[in-house]
Coordinates of C-alpha atoms and ligand atoms in Angstrom, one line a residue:
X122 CA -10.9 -24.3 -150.2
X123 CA -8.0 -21.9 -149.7
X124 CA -6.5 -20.5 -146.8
X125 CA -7.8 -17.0 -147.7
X126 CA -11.5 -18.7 -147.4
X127 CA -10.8 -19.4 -143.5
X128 CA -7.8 -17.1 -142.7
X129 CA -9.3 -16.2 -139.1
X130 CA -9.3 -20.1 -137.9
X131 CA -5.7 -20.6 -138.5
X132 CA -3.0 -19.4 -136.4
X133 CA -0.4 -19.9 -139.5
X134 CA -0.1 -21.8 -142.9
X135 CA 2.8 -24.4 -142.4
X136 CA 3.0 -25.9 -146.1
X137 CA 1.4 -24.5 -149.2
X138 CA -0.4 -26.5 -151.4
X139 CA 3.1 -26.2 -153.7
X140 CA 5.5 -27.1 -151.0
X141 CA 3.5 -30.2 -150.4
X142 CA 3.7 -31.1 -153.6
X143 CA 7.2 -30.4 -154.4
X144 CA 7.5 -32.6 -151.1
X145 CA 5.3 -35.4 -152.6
X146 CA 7.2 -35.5 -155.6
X147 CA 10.5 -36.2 -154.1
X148 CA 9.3 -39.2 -152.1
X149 CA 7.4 -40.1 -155.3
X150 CA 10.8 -40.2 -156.8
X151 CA 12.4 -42.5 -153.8
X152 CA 9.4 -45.1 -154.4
X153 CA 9.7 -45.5 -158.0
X154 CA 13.6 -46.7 -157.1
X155 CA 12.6 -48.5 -154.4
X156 CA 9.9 -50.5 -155.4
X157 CA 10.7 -50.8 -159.5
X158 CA 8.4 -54.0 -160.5
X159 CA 6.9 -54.6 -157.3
X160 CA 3.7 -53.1 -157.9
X161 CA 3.7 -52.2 -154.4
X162 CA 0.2 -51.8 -153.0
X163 CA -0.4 -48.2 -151.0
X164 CA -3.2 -48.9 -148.5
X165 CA -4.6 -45.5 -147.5
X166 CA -5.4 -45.1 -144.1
X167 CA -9.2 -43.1 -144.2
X168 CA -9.8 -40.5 -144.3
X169 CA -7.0 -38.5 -143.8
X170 CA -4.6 -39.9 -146.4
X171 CA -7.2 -39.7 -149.0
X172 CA -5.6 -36.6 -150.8
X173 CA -1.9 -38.0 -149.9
X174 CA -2.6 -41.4 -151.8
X175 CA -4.3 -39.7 -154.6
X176 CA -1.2 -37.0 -155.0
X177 CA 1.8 -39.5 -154.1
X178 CA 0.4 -42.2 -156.5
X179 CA 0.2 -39.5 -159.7
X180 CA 3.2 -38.1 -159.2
X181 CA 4.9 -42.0 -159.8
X182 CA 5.7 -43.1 -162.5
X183 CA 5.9 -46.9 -161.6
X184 CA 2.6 -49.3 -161.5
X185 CA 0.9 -49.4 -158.3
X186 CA -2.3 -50.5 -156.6
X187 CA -4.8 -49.2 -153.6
X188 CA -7.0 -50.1 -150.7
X189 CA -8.4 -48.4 -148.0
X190 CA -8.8 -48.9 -144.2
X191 CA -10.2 -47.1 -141.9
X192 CA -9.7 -47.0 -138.1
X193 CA -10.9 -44.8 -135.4
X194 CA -8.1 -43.7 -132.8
X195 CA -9.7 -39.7 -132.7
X196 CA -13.0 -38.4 -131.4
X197 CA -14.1 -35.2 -133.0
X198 CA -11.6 -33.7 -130.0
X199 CA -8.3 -32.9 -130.4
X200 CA -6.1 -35.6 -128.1
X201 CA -6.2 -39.2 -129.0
X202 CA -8.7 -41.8 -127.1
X203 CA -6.1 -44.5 -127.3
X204 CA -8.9 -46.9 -128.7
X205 CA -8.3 -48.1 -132.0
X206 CA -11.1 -50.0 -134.0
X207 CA -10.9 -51.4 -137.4
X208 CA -14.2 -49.6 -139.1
X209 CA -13.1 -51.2 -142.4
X210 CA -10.6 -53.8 -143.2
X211 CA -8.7 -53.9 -146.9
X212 CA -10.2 -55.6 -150.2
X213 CA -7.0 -57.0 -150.9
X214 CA -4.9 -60.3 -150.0
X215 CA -1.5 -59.1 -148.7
X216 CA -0.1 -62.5 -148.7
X217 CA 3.8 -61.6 -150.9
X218 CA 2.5 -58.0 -152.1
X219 CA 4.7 -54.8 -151.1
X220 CA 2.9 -52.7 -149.0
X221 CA 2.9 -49.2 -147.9
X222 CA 0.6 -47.8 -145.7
X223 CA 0.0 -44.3 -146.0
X224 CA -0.7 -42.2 -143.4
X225 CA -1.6 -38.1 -143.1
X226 CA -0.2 -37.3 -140.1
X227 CA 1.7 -39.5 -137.0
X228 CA 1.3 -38.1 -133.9
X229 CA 1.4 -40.8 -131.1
X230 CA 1.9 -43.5 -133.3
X231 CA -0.7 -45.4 -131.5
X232 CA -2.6 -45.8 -134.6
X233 CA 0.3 -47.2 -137.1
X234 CA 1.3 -49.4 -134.2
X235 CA -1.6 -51.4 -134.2
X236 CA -1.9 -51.4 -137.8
X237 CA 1.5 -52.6 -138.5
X238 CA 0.9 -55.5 -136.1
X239 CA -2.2 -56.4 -137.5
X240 CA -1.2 -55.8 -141.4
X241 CA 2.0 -58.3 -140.2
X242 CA 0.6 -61.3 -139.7
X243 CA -1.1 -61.1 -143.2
X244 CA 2.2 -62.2 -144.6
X245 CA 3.4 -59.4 -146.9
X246 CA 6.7 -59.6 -148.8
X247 CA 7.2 -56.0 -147.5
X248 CA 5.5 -53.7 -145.0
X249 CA 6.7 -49.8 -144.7
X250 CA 5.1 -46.8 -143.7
X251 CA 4.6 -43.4 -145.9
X252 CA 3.8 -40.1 -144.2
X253 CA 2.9 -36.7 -145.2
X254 CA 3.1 -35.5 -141.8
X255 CA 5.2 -36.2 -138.3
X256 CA 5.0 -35.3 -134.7
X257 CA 7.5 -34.7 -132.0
X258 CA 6.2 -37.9 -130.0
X259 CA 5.9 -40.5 -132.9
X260 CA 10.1 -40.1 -132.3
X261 CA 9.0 -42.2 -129.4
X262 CA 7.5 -45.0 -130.6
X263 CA 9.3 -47.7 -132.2
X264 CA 7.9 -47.4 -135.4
X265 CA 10.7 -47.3 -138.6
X266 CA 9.2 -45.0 -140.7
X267 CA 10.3 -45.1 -144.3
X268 CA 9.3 -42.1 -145.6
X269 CA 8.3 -38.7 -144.3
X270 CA 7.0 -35.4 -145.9
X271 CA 7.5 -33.2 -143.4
X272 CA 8.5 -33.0 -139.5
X273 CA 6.1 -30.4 -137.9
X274 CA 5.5 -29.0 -134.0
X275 CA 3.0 -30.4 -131.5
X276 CA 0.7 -28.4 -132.5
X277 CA -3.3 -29.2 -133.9
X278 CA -2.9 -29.2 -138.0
X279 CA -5.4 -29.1 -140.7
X280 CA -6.0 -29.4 -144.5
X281 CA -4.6 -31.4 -147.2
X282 CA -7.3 -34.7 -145.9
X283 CA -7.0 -33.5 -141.7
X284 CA -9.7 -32.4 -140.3
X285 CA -11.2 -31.2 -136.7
X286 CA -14.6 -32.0 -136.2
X287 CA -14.4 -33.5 -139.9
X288 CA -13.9 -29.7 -141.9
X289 CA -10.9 -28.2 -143.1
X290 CA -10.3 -31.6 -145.2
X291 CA -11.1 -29.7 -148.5
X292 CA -7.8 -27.0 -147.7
X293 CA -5.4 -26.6 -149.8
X294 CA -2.6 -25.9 -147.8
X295 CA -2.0 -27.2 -144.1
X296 CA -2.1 -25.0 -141.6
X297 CA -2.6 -24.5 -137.3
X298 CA -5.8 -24.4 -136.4
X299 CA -6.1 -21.5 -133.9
X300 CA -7.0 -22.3 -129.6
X301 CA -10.3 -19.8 -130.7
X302 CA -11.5 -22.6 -132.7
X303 CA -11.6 -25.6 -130.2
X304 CA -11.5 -23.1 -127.0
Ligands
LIG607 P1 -1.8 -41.2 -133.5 O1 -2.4 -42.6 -133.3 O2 -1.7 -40.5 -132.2 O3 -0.5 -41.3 -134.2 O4 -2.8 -40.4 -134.4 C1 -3.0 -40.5 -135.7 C2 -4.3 -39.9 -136.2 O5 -4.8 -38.9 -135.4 C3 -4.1 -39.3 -137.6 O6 -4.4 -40.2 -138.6 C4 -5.2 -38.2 -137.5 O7 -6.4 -38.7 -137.9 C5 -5.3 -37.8 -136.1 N1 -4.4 -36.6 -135.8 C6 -3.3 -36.5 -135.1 N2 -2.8 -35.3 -135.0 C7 -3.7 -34.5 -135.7 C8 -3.7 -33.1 -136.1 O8 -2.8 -32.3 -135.7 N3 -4.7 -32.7 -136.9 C9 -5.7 -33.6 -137.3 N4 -5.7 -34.9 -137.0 C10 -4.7 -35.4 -136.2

């Protein structure tokens, strides 16, 4: 889907589908350095990071592996519920692998709070967090963030894997969903 497809429900585009790349590319680059035969392992946090881990892990050039959680901290609303819920846990034993979650967007941090804890005491070598996308209030929360695609406004996002009432996943670019459209 492109922005032209649902021009009238965004306010702006913030990132093209070719700035996020370019983006994705650079911390591609970072990775392969940092983790050269670690075969880290990214766990994707669903659904949301599906088109980040499918993007950031082509454009490496190192070995890596995958899994998939997913947790529920949103409703189909825009403000988080504060609840999160393990809907499904990973396949894989952490116990000495490198692991990077990867995330789509930090807003509160609520979310990657609870699943750093929890991912902790599964005894990885190595836990760090990958982002395509950061908030104004996940400055707040004492959460080290290793890498981050872009710094954006408090403002409601979609595309590239966020959604609001589960569309807009399937956009190209990301972009702020206009008031009209939750109003
Ligand atoms: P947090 O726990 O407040 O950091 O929220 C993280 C989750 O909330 C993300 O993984 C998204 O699913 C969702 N979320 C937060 N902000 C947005 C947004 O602007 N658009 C779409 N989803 C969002």
């Amino acid at each position: 889907m492109d922005t032209s497809d649902v021009a009238s429900d965004l306010s702006c585009v913030l990132f093209t589908k070719e700035q996020i790349a370019a983006r994705l590319a650079e911390i591609a680059a970072e990775i392969d350095v940092d983790y050269a035969d670690k075969n880290p392992l990214l766990v994707g946090v669903l659904n949301g990071a599906v088109m980040v881990v499918a993007d950031l892990s082509r454009a490496m050039k190192i070995h890596c592996e995958m899994d998939w959680m997913a947790v529920s901290s949103y409703g189909s609303g825009t403000q988080t519920s504060g609840v999160v819920r393990i809907l499904k846990d990973l396949n894989t034993d952490l116990h000495g692998r490198h692991v990077i979650i990867v995330e789509d967007i930090i807003d509160t941090g609520l979310t990657l709070s609870y699943l750093m804890q929890n991912l902790a005491t599964r005894d990885p070598a190595s836990l760090k967090i990958m982002t395509m996308l950061r908030k104004p209030a996940a400055v707040q929360v004492e959460l080290d963030i290793a890498y981050v695609g872009f710094d954006i406004p408090n403002q409601f996002v979609v595309g590239y894997g966020l959604d609001y009432a589960g569309h807009y996943r399937n956009l190209h670019d990301i972009g702020v969903l206009a008031p009209s459209v939750y109003a």
